Coordinates of C-alpha atoms in Angstrom, one line a residue:
Chain A
M343 CA -23.7 -16.5 27.9
E344 CA -27.1 -15.4 29.1
L345 CA -26.7 -17.6 32.1
A346 CA -23.4 -16.1 33.0
Y347 CA -25.0 -12.6 32.7
S348 CA -27.8 -13.5 35.1
F349 CA -25.3 -14.9 37.6
L350 CA -23.5 -11.6 37.4
V351 CA -26.6 -9.4 37.8
R352 CA -27.8 -11.4 40.8
G353 CA -24.3 -11.4 42.3
F354 CA -23.9 -7.7 41.9
S355 CA -27.3 -7.0 43.6
A356 CA -26.5 -9.4 46.4
E357 CA -23.0 -7.9 46.9
A358 CA -24.6 -4.4 46.9
L359 CA -26.9 -5.4 49.7
K360 CA -23.9 -6.7 51.8
I361 CA -22.3 -3.2 52.0
K362 CA -25.4 -1.7 53.6
R363 CA -24.5 -0.1 56.9
T364 CA -20.8 -0.4 56.3
W365 CA -18.3 2.3 55.6
A366 CA -17.7 1.3 52.1
L367 CA -20.2 3.5 50.4
W368 CA -19.4 6.5 52.6
L369 CA -15.7 6.0 52.1
S370 CA -16.3 6.1 48.3
L371 CA -18.1 9.4 48.5
L372 CA -16.2 11.1 51.3
A373 CA -12.7 10.3 50.2
P374 CA -12.8 12.3 46.9
L375 CA -14.8 15.1 48.5
S376 CA -12.3 15.4 51.3
V377 CA -9.5 16.0 48.8
V378 CA -11.5 18.6 47.0
S379 CA -12.5 20.3 50.2
M380 CA -8.9 20.6 51.5
N381 CA -7.8 22.1 48.2
F382 CA -10.8 24.4 48.4
L383 CA -9.6 25.7 51.7
V384 CA -6.1 26.2 50.4
F385 CA -7.4 28.2 47.4
F386 CA -9.9 30.1 49.4
F387 CA -7.3 31.4 51.8
R388 CA -4.1 31.4 49.7
G389 CA -5.5 31.5 46.2
D390 CA -4.0 35.0 45.4
K391 CA -0.5 33.8 46.4
L392 CA -0.8 30.6 44.3
L393 CA -2.3 32.1 41.2
K394 CA -1.3 35.0 38.9
L395 CA -4.4 37.1 39.0
G396 CA -6.1 37.4 35.6
E397 CA -4.8 34.1 34.4
D398 CA -6.7 30.8 34.0
P399 CA -6.9 29.2 37.5
W400 CA -8.3 25.9 36.4
P401 CA -5.1 24.1 35.4
L402 CA -3.5 24.7 38.8
W403 CA -6.8 23.9 40.7
A404 CA -7.4 20.6 38.8
G405 CA -3.7 19.7 38.7
N406 CA -3.3 20.1 42.4
N407 CA -6.3 17.9 43.0
F408 CA -5.1 15.3 40.5
N409 CA -1.5 15.1 41.8
I410 CA -2.2 14.4 45.4
T411 CA -4.9 12.0 44.4
G412 CA -2.8 10.0 42.0
Q413 CA 0.4 9.9 44.1
L414 CA -1.0 9.1 47.5
L415 CA -4.7 9.2 48.2
L416 CA -6.0 7.0 45.5
P417 CA -3.7 4.1 46.1
L418 CA -4.6 4.3 49.8
F419 CA -8.3 4.6 49.1
L420 CA -8.1 1.5 46.9
T421 CA -6.2 -0.3 49.6
L422 CA -8.8 0.6 52.2
I423 CA -12.0 -0.1 50.1
T424 CA -10.8 -3.5 48.9
A425 CA -9.6 -4.5 52.4
L426 CA -12.9 -3.3 53.9
V427 CA -15.3 -5.1 51.6
N428 CA -13.3 -8.3 51.2
G429 CA -12.5 -8.2 54.9
A430 CA -16.3 -8.2 55.7
E431 CA -16.5 -11.5 53.8
H432 CA -13.6 -13.0 55.7
N433 CA -15.0 -11.8 59.0
S434 CA -18.4 -13.4 58.3
H435 CA -16.8 -16.7 57.3
G436 CA -18.7 -16.1 54.1
W437 CA -16.4 -17.6 51.5
K438 CA -17.3 -21.3 52.3
Q439 CA -21.0 -20.5 52.1
L440 CA -20.5 -18.7 48.7
Y441 CA -18.4 -21.5 47.2
A442 CA -21.0 -24.1 48.4
L443 CA -23.8 -22.4 46.5
P444 CA -24.9 -23.6 43.1
L445 CA -23.0 -20.8 41.4
P446 CA -19.9 -21.1 39.2
K447 CA -16.9 -20.6 41.3
W448 CA -15.5 -17.9 39.1
S449 CA -18.5 -15.8 39.7
V450 CA -17.7 -15.5 43.4
F451 CA -14.6 -13.5 42.5
L452 CA -16.1 -11.6 39.7
N453 CA -19.2 -10.5 41.6
K454 CA -17.2 -8.9 44.3
Y455 CA -14.7 -7.4 41.8
L456 CA -17.5 -5.7 39.8
L457 CA -19.2 -4.3 42.9
Q458 CA -15.9 -2.8 44.1
L459 CA -15.1 -1.5 40.6
G460 CA -18.5 0.1 40.8
L461 CA -17.6 1.8 44.0
V462 CA -14.3 3.1 42.5
L463 CA -16.2 4.4 39.5
L464 CA -18.7 6.1 41.8
S465 CA -15.8 7.6 43.7
S466 CA -14.3 8.9 40.5
I467 CA -17.5 10.5 39.4
T468 CA -18.0 12.1 42.8
F469 CA -14.4 13.4 42.4
I470 CA -15.2 15.1 39.0
L471 CA -18.4 16.6 40.2
G472 CA -16.8 17.8 43.4
L473 CA -14.0 19.3 41.5
F474 CA -16.3 21.3 39.3
A475 CA -18.7 22.3 42.1
A476 CA -15.9 23.5 44.4
G477 CA -14.2 25.3 41.5
Y478 CA -17.3 27.3 40.6
L479 CA -18.0 27.9 44.2
L480 CA -14.6 29.5 44.5
G481 CA -15.6 31.6 41.5
V482 CA -18.6 32.8 43.5
V483 CA -16.9 33.3 46.9
R484 CA -13.5 34.5 45.5
P485 CA -14.4 36.3 42.2
D486 CA -10.9 37.8 42.0
L487 CA -9.4 34.3 41.3
G488 CA -11.3 34.2 38.0
F489 CA -12.8 30.7 38.2
L490 CA -16.0 31.8 36.5
E491 CA -14.2 33.3 33.4
F492 CA -12.7 30.0 32.1
H493 CA -14.3 26.6 31.4
H494 CA -12.5 23.3 31.1
L495 CA -15.1 20.6 30.9
Q496 CA -13.3 18.2 28.6
S497 CA -9.7 18.4 29.9
V498 CA -10.8 18.0 33.5
I499 CA -12.9 15.0 32.7
F500 CA -10.1 13.5 30.7
G501 CA -7.7 14.1 33.6
A502 CA -9.9 12.2 36.0
L503 CA -10.5 9.4 33.5
R504 CA -6.7 9.0 33.0
I505 CA -6.3 8.5 36.8
F506 CA -9.1 6.0 36.9
I507 CA -7.6 3.9 34.2
G508 CA -4.0 4.4 35.5
S509 CA -5.1 3.0 38.9
L510 CA -7.0 -0.1 37.7
F511 CA -3.9 -2.3 38.2
V512 CA -3.4 -1.1 41.7
F513 CA -7.1 -1.7 42.3
T514 CA -7.0 -5.2 40.9
A515 CA -3.8 -6.1 42.8
Q516 CA -5.2 -4.8 46.1
F517 CA -8.4 -6.6 45.4
Y518 CA -6.6 -9.9 44.8
I519 CA -4.4 -9.4 47.9
S520 CA -7.4 -8.8 50.2
F521 CA -9.3 -11.7 48.5
R522 CA -6.6 -14.2 49.3
F523 CA -5.4 -13.0 52.7
K524 CA -7.7 -13.3 55.6
S525 CA -5.9 -10.6 57.6
I526 CA -7.1 -7.1 56.9
A527 CA -3.9 -5.7 58.5
M528 CA -1.9 -7.6 55.9
S529 CA -3.8 -6.2 53.0
I530 CA -3.7 -2.6 54.3
G531 CA 0.0 -3.0 55.3
L532 CA 1.0 -4.2 51.8
G533 CA -1.0 -1.4 50.2
I534 CA 0.8 1.2 52.3
L535 CA 4.2 -0.4 51.8
F536 CA 3.8 -0.5 48.0
T537 CA 2.6 3.1 47.9
V538 CA 5.4 4.4 50.1
A539 CA 7.9 2.5 48.0
F540 CA 6.8 4.5 45.0
L541 CA 7.2 7.8 46.9
I542 CA 10.7 6.8 48.0
G543 CA 11.7 5.6 44.5
A544 CA 9.9 8.4 42.6
R545 CA 13.2 9.8 41.3
W546 CA 14.5 6.5 39.9
E547 CA 14.6 6.6 36.1
H548 CA 12.8 3.2 35.7
I549 CA 10.0 4.0 38.2
G550 CA 7.5 4.1 35.4
Y551 CA 7.5 0.4 35.3
Y552 CA 6.4 0.1 38.9
P553 CA 2.6 -0.3 39.0
Y554 CA 2.0 1.9 42.0
S555 CA 3.5 4.8 40.0
W556 CA 1.0 4.5 37.2
P557 CA -1.8 6.5 38.9
A558 CA 0.7 9.3 39.5
F559 CA 2.0 9.3 35.9
S560 CA -1.6 9.3 34.6
A561 CA -2.3 12.3 36.8
M562 CA 0.7 14.2 35.6
A563 CA -0.3 13.8 32.0
F564 CA -2.8 16.6 32.7
Y565 CA 0.0 19.1 32.7
A566 CA 1.5 18.0 29.4
K567 CA 0.7 20.5 26.6
Q568 CA 0.1 18.2 23.7
T569 CA -1.0 14.8 24.9
S570 CA -3.4 12.1 23.8
L571 CA -5.9 10.7 26.1
F572 CA -3.8 7.6 26.7
I573 CA -0.3 7.6 27.9
P574 CA 1.8 4.4 28.1
E575 CA 1.4 3.9 31.8
M576 CA -2.4 3.7 31.3
W577 CA -2.0 0.9 28.8
Y578 CA 0.3 -1.0 31.2
S579 CA -2.4 -0.5 33.9
L580 CA -5.2 -1.7 31.7
A581 CA -3.4 -4.7 30.3
G582 CA -2.0 -5.6 33.7
S583 CA -5.3 -5.5 35.4
I584 CA -7.0 -7.6 32.7
V585 CA -4.3 -10.3 33.1
L586 CA -4.5 -10.2 36.9
L587 CA -8.3 -10.3 36.7
L588 CA -8.1 -13.4 34.5
I589 CA -5.6 -15.0 36.9
G590 CA -7.9 -14.2 39.8
I591 CA -10.9 -15.7 38.1
W592 CA -9.0 -18.8 37.2
D593 CA -7.7 -19.1 40.8
S594 CA -11.2 -18.7 42.1
A595 CA -12.6 -21.4 39.8
R596 CA -10.1 -24.0 41.2
R597 CA -10.0 -22.7 44.7
Q598 CA -10.4 -25.2 47.6
I599 CA -11.8 -24.0 50.8
L600 CA -10.2 -25.6 53.8
Chain B
M1226 CA -33.4 -51.4 46.7
Q1227 CA -33.0 -48.5 49.1
D1228 CA -32.6 -45.1 47.7
F1229 CA -29.4 -43.3 48.8
L1230 CA -29.0 -39.6 48.5
I1231 CA -25.3 -39.6 49.2
Q1232 CA -22.9 -42.4 48.5
T1233 CA -19.2 -42.2 48.9
Q1234 CA -16.9 -45.0 47.8
H1235 CA -13.4 -45.3 49.2
L1236 CA -13.3 -41.6 49.7
R1237 CA -9.8 -40.4 50.5
Y1238 CA -8.4 -37.0 51.3
S1239 CA -4.9 -35.9 52.2
Y1240 CA -3.8 -32.6 53.3
G1241 CA -0.1 -32.3 52.5
R1242 CA 1.4 -35.6 53.8
Q1243 CA -1.3 -36.0 56.4
E1244 CA -4.0 -38.5 55.4
I1245 CA -7.2 -37.3 56.8
L1246 CA -9.7 -39.7 55.2
K1247 CA -8.6 -43.2 54.5
G1248 CA -11.3 -44.7 52.3
L1249 CA -14.7 -43.7 53.6
D1250 CA -17.8 -45.6 52.5
L1251 CA -21.0 -43.9 53.4
Q1252 CA -24.6 -44.4 52.4
I1253 CA -27.2 -41.9 53.4
P1254 CA -30.7 -43.2 52.8
K1255 CA -33.4 -40.9 51.5
G1256 CA -35.7 -39.6 54.1
S1257 CA -33.4 -40.3 57.0
I1258 CA -31.8 -38.1 59.7
Y1259 CA -28.3 -39.3 59.4
G1260 CA -25.9 -38.7 62.2
F1261 CA -22.3 -38.4 61.3
L1262 CA -20.4 -39.0 64.5
G1263 CA -16.8 -38.8 65.4
P1264 CA -14.4 -37.1 67.8
N1265 CA -12.9 -33.7 66.9
G1266 CA -10.3 -34.2 64.2
A1267 CA -11.7 -37.4 62.9
G1268 CA -12.4 -35.9 59.5
K1269 CA -16.0 -34.8 59.8
T1270 CA -15.7 -31.3 58.5
T1271 CA -13.3 -32.5 55.8
T1272 CA -16.0 -35.0 54.7
I1273 CA -18.7 -32.3 54.6
R1274 CA -16.5 -30.0 52.6
L1275 CA -15.8 -32.8 50.2
L1276 CA -19.6 -33.4 49.9
L1277 CA -20.2 -29.8 49.0
G1278 CA -17.4 -29.6 46.5
L1279 CA -15.3 -27.2 48.6
L1280 CA -12.5 -29.6 48.5
H1281 CA -11.5 -32.1 45.8
P1282 CA -11.0 -35.7 47.0
T1283 CA -7.5 -37.3 46.6
G1284 CA -9.2 -40.6 45.7
G1285 CA -12.6 -42.3 45.6
E1286 CA -15.9 -41.1 44.5
I1287 CA -18.9 -39.1 45.7
K1288 CA -22.3 -39.5 44.3
V1289 CA -25.1 -37.2 45.4
F1290 CA -28.6 -37.9 44.1
G1291 CA -27.0 -40.7 42.1
K1292 CA -24.8 -38.2 40.2
R1293 CA -21.1 -37.8 40.4
L1294 CA -20.4 -34.6 42.3
Q1295 CA -17.3 -33.4 40.5
Q1296 CA -19.0 -33.5 37.1
N1297 CA -22.4 -32.2 38.2
R1298 CA -21.5 -29.8 40.9
L1299 CA -24.0 -27.0 40.1
E1300 CA -26.9 -29.4 39.4
V1301 CA -26.3 -31.3 42.6
L1302 CA -25.8 -28.2 44.8
R1303 CA -29.1 -26.8 43.7
Q1304 CA -30.9 -29.5 45.7
V1305 CA -28.6 -29.2 48.8
G1306 CA -28.7 -26.7 51.6
A1307 CA -25.7 -26.5 53.9
L1308 CA -24.6 -25.1 57.2
I1309 CA -20.8 -25.4 57.5
E1310 CA -19.4 -25.0 61.1
T1311 CA -20.2 -21.5 62.3
P1312 CA -22.9 -20.1 60.0
S1313 CA -21.8 -17.5 57.5
L1314 CA -23.7 -14.5 58.7
Y1315 CA -23.3 -10.8 58.0
K1316 CA -23.6 -9.4 61.4
H1317 CA -24.2 -5.8 60.3
L1318 CA -27.3 -6.9 58.4
T1319 CA -30.7 -8.1 59.8
A1320 CA -31.8 -11.7 59.5
R1321 CA -34.1 -10.8 56.6
E1322 CA -31.3 -9.0 54.8
N1323 CA -29.0 -11.9 55.3
L1324 CA -31.6 -14.1 53.7
E1325 CA -32.2 -11.6 51.0
V1326 CA -28.5 -11.6 50.0
M1327 CA -28.6 -15.4 49.5
R1328 CA -32.0 -15.2 47.8
R1329 CA -30.7 -12.7 45.2
L1330 CA -27.5 -14.8 44.6
Q1331 CA -29.5 -17.9 43.9
G1332 CA -32.4 -16.2 42.1
I1333 CA -35.1 -17.6 44.4
E1334 CA -38.7 -16.3 44.7
K1335 CA -39.2 -13.5 47.2
N1336 CA -41.9 -15.1 49.4
R1337 CA -39.5 -17.9 50.3
V1338 CA -37.7 -15.6 52.7
E1339 CA -40.9 -15.3 54.9
E1340 CA -41.5 -19.0 54.6
V1341 CA -38.1 -20.0 56.0
L1342 CA -38.2 -17.4 58.7
E1343 CA -41.5 -19.0 59.7
I1344 CA -40.0 -22.5 59.7
V1345 CA -37.1 -21.6 62.0
R1346 CA -39.4 -19.4 64.1
L1347 CA -37.5 -16.1 63.6
S1348 CA -40.3 -14.1 62.0
A1349 CA -40.6 -11.9 65.0
D1350 CA -36.9 -11.1 65.1
A1351 CA -36.4 -10.9 61.4
D1352 CA -35.6 -7.1 61.4
R1353 CA -33.1 -7.2 64.2
L1354 CA -29.4 -6.9 63.4
V1355 CA -27.7 -10.3 63.6
K1356 CA -25.0 -8.9 65.9
H1357 CA -27.7 -8.8 68.6
Y1358 CA -28.7 -12.4 68.1
S1359 CA -28.0 -15.2 70.6
L1360 CA -25.9 -18.2 69.4
G1361 CA -29.1 -20.3 69.1
M1362 CA -30.8 -17.7 66.9
C1363 CA -27.7 -17.5 64.7
Q1364 CA -27.7 -21.2 64.3
R1365 CA -31.4 -21.2 63.4
L1366 CA -30.8 -18.4 60.9
G1367 CA -28.0 -20.6 59.5
I1368 CA -30.5 -23.3 59.0
A1369 CA -32.9 -20.8 57.4
L1370 CA -30.2 -19.9 54.9
A1371 CA -29.7 -23.6 54.1
L1372 CA -33.4 -24.0 53.6
L1373 CA -33.8 -21.1 51.3
P1374 CA -33.6 -23.0 48.0
N1375 CA -36.0 -25.6 49.4
P1376 CA -33.5 -28.3 49.0
E1377 CA -34.2 -32.0 49.3
L1378 CA -31.1 -32.6 51.3
L1379 CA -29.7 -30.6 54.2
I1380 CA -26.1 -31.0 55.2
L1381 CA -25.4 -29.5 58.7
D1382 CA -22.1 -29.4 60.3
E1383 CA -22.4 -29.5 64.1
P1384 CA -25.7 -27.6 64.2
T1385 CA -25.9 -27.9 68.0
N1386 CA -22.3 -26.8 68.7
G1387 CA -22.1 -24.3 71.5
L1388 CA -25.8 -24.3 72.2
D1389 CA -27.2 -24.6 75.7
P1390 CA -29.5 -27.5 76.6
S1391 CA -32.7 -25.6 75.7
G1392 CA -31.1 -24.5 72.4
I1393 CA -30.2 -28.1 71.7
R1394 CA -33.7 -29.3 72.4
E1395 CA -35.1 -26.6 70.1
M1396 CA -32.7 -27.6 67.4
R1397 CA -33.7 -31.3 67.8
E1398 CA -37.4 -30.4 67.4
L1399 CA -36.7 -28.2 64.4
L1400 CA -34.7 -31.0 62.7
K1401 CA -37.4 -33.6 63.4
D1402 CA -40.0 -31.2 62.1
L1403 CA -38.0 -30.6 58.9
N1404 CA -37.6 -34.3 58.4
Q1405 CA -41.2 -35.3 59.1
Q1406 CA -43.3 -32.3 58.0
H1407 CA -41.1 -31.1 55.2
G1408 CA -39.7 -34.4 54.0
K1409 CA -36.1 -33.3 54.1
T1410 CA -33.2 -35.8 54.3
I1411 CA -30.8 -34.5 56.9
F1412 CA -27.1 -35.3 57.2
L1413 CA -25.7 -33.8 60.4
S1414 CA -22.4 -34.2 62.1
S1415 CA -21.7 -34.1 65.8
H1416 CA -19.0 -35.1 68.2
L1417 CA -21.5 -36.0 70.9
L1418 CA -23.7 -39.1 70.6
S1419 CA -26.0 -38.0 73.4
E1420 CA -26.9 -34.8 71.5
I1421 CA -28.1 -36.6 68.5
E1422 CA -29.1 -40.2 69.5
K1423 CA -32.7 -39.0 70.1
T1424 CA -32.9 -37.3 66.7
V1425 CA -31.2 -39.6 64.2
T1426 CA -32.6 -42.6 62.4
H1427 CA -29.3 -43.7 61.0
L1428 CA -25.7 -43.0 61.9
S1429 CA -22.1 -43.6 61.2
I1430 CA -19.2 -43.3 63.5
I1431 CA -15.9 -42.3 62.0
H1432 CA -12.6 -42.7 63.6
E1433 CA -9.2 -41.7 62.2
G1434 CA -10.6 -41.3 58.7
K1435 CA -12.4 -44.6 58.6
V1436 CA -16.0 -45.7 59.2
A1437 CA -16.1 -47.6 62.5
F1438 CA -19.9 -48.2 62.3
E1439 CA -22.7 -47.5 59.9
G1440 CA -26.3 -48.4 60.2
A1441 CA -29.7 -47.7 61.6
I1442 CA -29.7 -46.4 65.2
Q1443 CA -31.4 -49.7 66.3
E1444 CA -28.4 -51.7 65.0
L1445 CA -26.1 -49.7 67.3
Q1446 CA -28.4 -50.4 70.2
Q1447 CA -28.2 -54.1 69.4
V1448 CA -24.4 -53.9 69.5
A1449 CA -24.6 -52.1 72.8
I1450 CA -26.9 -54.8 74.3
H1451 CA -24.4 -57.4 73.5
A1452 CA -21.6 -55.6 75.1
N1453 CA -22.3 -56.7 78.7
V1454 CA -19.8 -56.8 81.5
L1455 CA -19.7 -58.0 85.0
E1456 CA -17.7 -56.2 87.6
V1457 CA -16.6 -58.4 90.5
E1458 CA -15.1 -57.4 93.8
V1459 CA -13.0 -60.2 95.3
T1460 CA -10.6 -60.6 98.2
N1461 CA -7.8 -62.1 96.1
T1462 CA -7.6 -60.6 92.7
L1463 CA -4.6 -62.6 91.5
M1464 CA -6.3 -65.9 92.3
A1465 CA -9.6 -64.8 90.9
K1466 CA -8.0 -63.7 87.6
E1467 CA -6.3 -67.1 87.2
V1468 CA -9.5 -68.9 87.8
L1469 CA -11.4 -66.9 85.3
L1470 CA -8.8 -67.0 82.7
N1471 CA -8.5 -70.8 83.0
N1472 CA -12.2 -70.9 82.3
G1473 CA -11.7 -69.0 79.0
L1474 CA -13.1 -65.6 80.2
A1475 CA -11.6 -62.3 79.3
V1476 CA -10.6 -60.4 82.4
E1477 CA -9.4 -56.9 83.1
S1478 CA -8.2 -55.4 86.4
L1479 CA -10.0 -52.2 87.4
G1480 CA -7.8 -51.3 90.3
G1481 CA -8.6 -52.0 94.0
D1482 CA -10.2 -55.3 94.4
W1483 CA -12.3 -55.0 91.3
L1484 CA -12.2 -57.1 88.1
R1485 CA -14.2 -56.7 84.9
V1486 CA -15.3 -59.8 83.1
A1487 CA -17.0 -60.0 79.7
V1488 CA -20.2 -62.0 79.7
Q1489 CA -23.0 -62.8 77.3
N1490 CA -25.9 -62.1 79.5
K1491 CA -27.1 -61.5 83.0
S1492 CA -27.7 -65.1 83.8
E1493 CA -24.0 -65.8 83.6
S1494 CA -23.4 -63.8 86.8
A1495 CA -24.7 -66.6 89.1
A1496 CA -22.5 -69.2 87.4
L1497 CA -19.5 -67.0 87.6
N1498 CA -20.1 -66.3 91.3
Q1499 CA -20.4 -70.0 91.9
L1500 CA -17.2 -70.7 90.0
L1501 CA -15.2 -68.3 92.0
V1502 CA -16.6 -69.4 95.4
E1503 CA -15.9 -73.1 94.5
Q1504 CA -12.3 -72.2 93.8
G1505 CA -12.0 -70.6 97.2
V1506 CA -12.2 -66.9 96.2
S1507 CA -14.7 -64.9 98.3
V1508 CA -16.8 -62.5 96.3
T1509 CA -17.7 -59.4 98.1
G1510 CA -19.4 -57.5 95.3
L1511 CA -21.0 -58.2 92.0
V1512 CA -22.3 -55.6 89.5
F1513 CA -23.8 -56.3 86.1
A1514 CA -23.2 -53.4 83.7
Q1515 CA -24.5 -52.8 80.3
Q1516 CA -22.5 -50.6 78.0
S1517 CA -24.3 -47.4 77.2
L1518 CA -24.3 -46.0 73.7
E1519 CA -22.0 -43.3 74.8
E1520 CA -19.5 -45.8 76.2
L1521 CA -19.8 -47.8 73.0
F1522 CA -19.1 -44.7 71.0
L1523 CA -16.1 -43.9 73.1
S1524 CA -14.7 -47.4 72.9
M1525 CA -15.0 -47.2 69.1
T1526 CA -13.2 -43.9 68.9
E1527 CA -10.5 -44.2 71.4
T1528 CA -7.1 -43.6 69.9
S1529 CA -5.8 -47.1 70.8
P1530 CA -8.8 -49.4 71.1
T1531 CA -8.0 -51.9 73.9
V1532 CA -9.5 -55.3 73.4
G1533 CA -10.9 -55.9 69.9
S1534 CA -13.4 -53.8 68.0
I1535 CA -17.1 -54.1 68.2
S1536 CA -17.4 -56.1 65.1
S1537 CA -15.5 -59.0 66.6
S1538 CA -17.8 -61.8 67.7
S1539 CA -16.1 -62.6 71.0
P1540 CA -17.1 -60.8 74.1
I1541 CA -15.4 -57.5 74.5
L1542 CA -13.4 -56.0 77.3
V1543 CA -12.9 -52.4 77.6

């Protein structure tokens, strides 16, 4: 067990060094900040038309950010980040070298998975921080909108956490796709296809069983008046990603490199 | 008894229905530079991938350091450094960072990075991005990566592939140095005998998934010395051929007025000349030719070998 742990710690630090000078880290920071900045501009210029003055502006502010993130931007971000990081390994012909090292074969998959999960987590934290920072900044530059008069620390953090958990399956699926397929275009193409399929089928009554809808459902839970931290779609996402992760590890352990 | 670092027994590998290796027996002696030779598509890369556990054999057995590879993969790989085809390099990182990635993964001491940079003579360029490296430098960095865990055995797949003559010479010196100064056993593959014949101590030639020759390089030279031919120019090839065949010699037409005859040694040329002249065939040219190692290699690895294989005791005609 201790040995497995040391393989993972070493693997994580090696993987972290590999993304140096790539877009991966920047993408993880800039993607959430770009969503927040666009919404900031909308509220800065049109806030008085969107909000009833005197009422709490935070639900609409956070909800707008959550919705666009959960429906479209997060699935696309996950598609890009996994394709980018795994694609760098394909481009460097790195897999054969990794699998010929004296490391358990499962760790090759898990090391990369954990690093990219770390990037997604970093991105989510940046999103929460950006959301608060931009909200309070609106309170300063547009005091009439009333951002400084209300505070929603817990509900906003819960909202972001739901999206993170609700998107884990999409992350794992995209990770696995870009792990197996050499072509970056293939991974990105499939990611876009699956995301667009959700947008087209969004009105279908069973769409809730479609994995790429889970981030959006998790985001919408923010609006519900009485809701627990977990909604069913988040459980689906969590369970599905664990199963897929185990399949990936098993696949990696028996993988042959031609 | 000689110590073998790698032994394969009846190693077989099939990809789908295609049989790539048809029972390969190899023995790589400790301390050797072992050349693994064969034309493209003969199964060299497949063999190397099998030796590194990247592929699972369809049949047969691989022993590395006397241990069965499949059951002792991690333990065996700890003593093996490998360069598989094009080296796996992260081009957006410097050479030192590339080594650092592999060092972290394997949990090796920090100062080893400088040591291997020194060995492959890349210390001065260690902080340049690999995308600005020449092919020869990339290849040397690939060797540095293989050397990082200070392995006893190096497995190198076509380390001279794509290098220019000076790059090939540098690589040759590096390999000899690693073998003699650092005591590494080196297994390297190539499709060009001329590239490695000056470097290797032992070699095997594989052809269509089977071993066509295995032994020390001197043994191959012995085989080559015995493979002598005489090329004769005559006025009447038909008659000359009949005369020679009647005397139990193997003959082949070369086109024009030339015939090629297998002989044991140079002194036979006089007797042969006399024989032809006595039978009324005028000889206008006579050339004694020894098969070079390269020709020998080619004759072993041609898709349809013409007359007999090298192992047959009778004189050979190509």
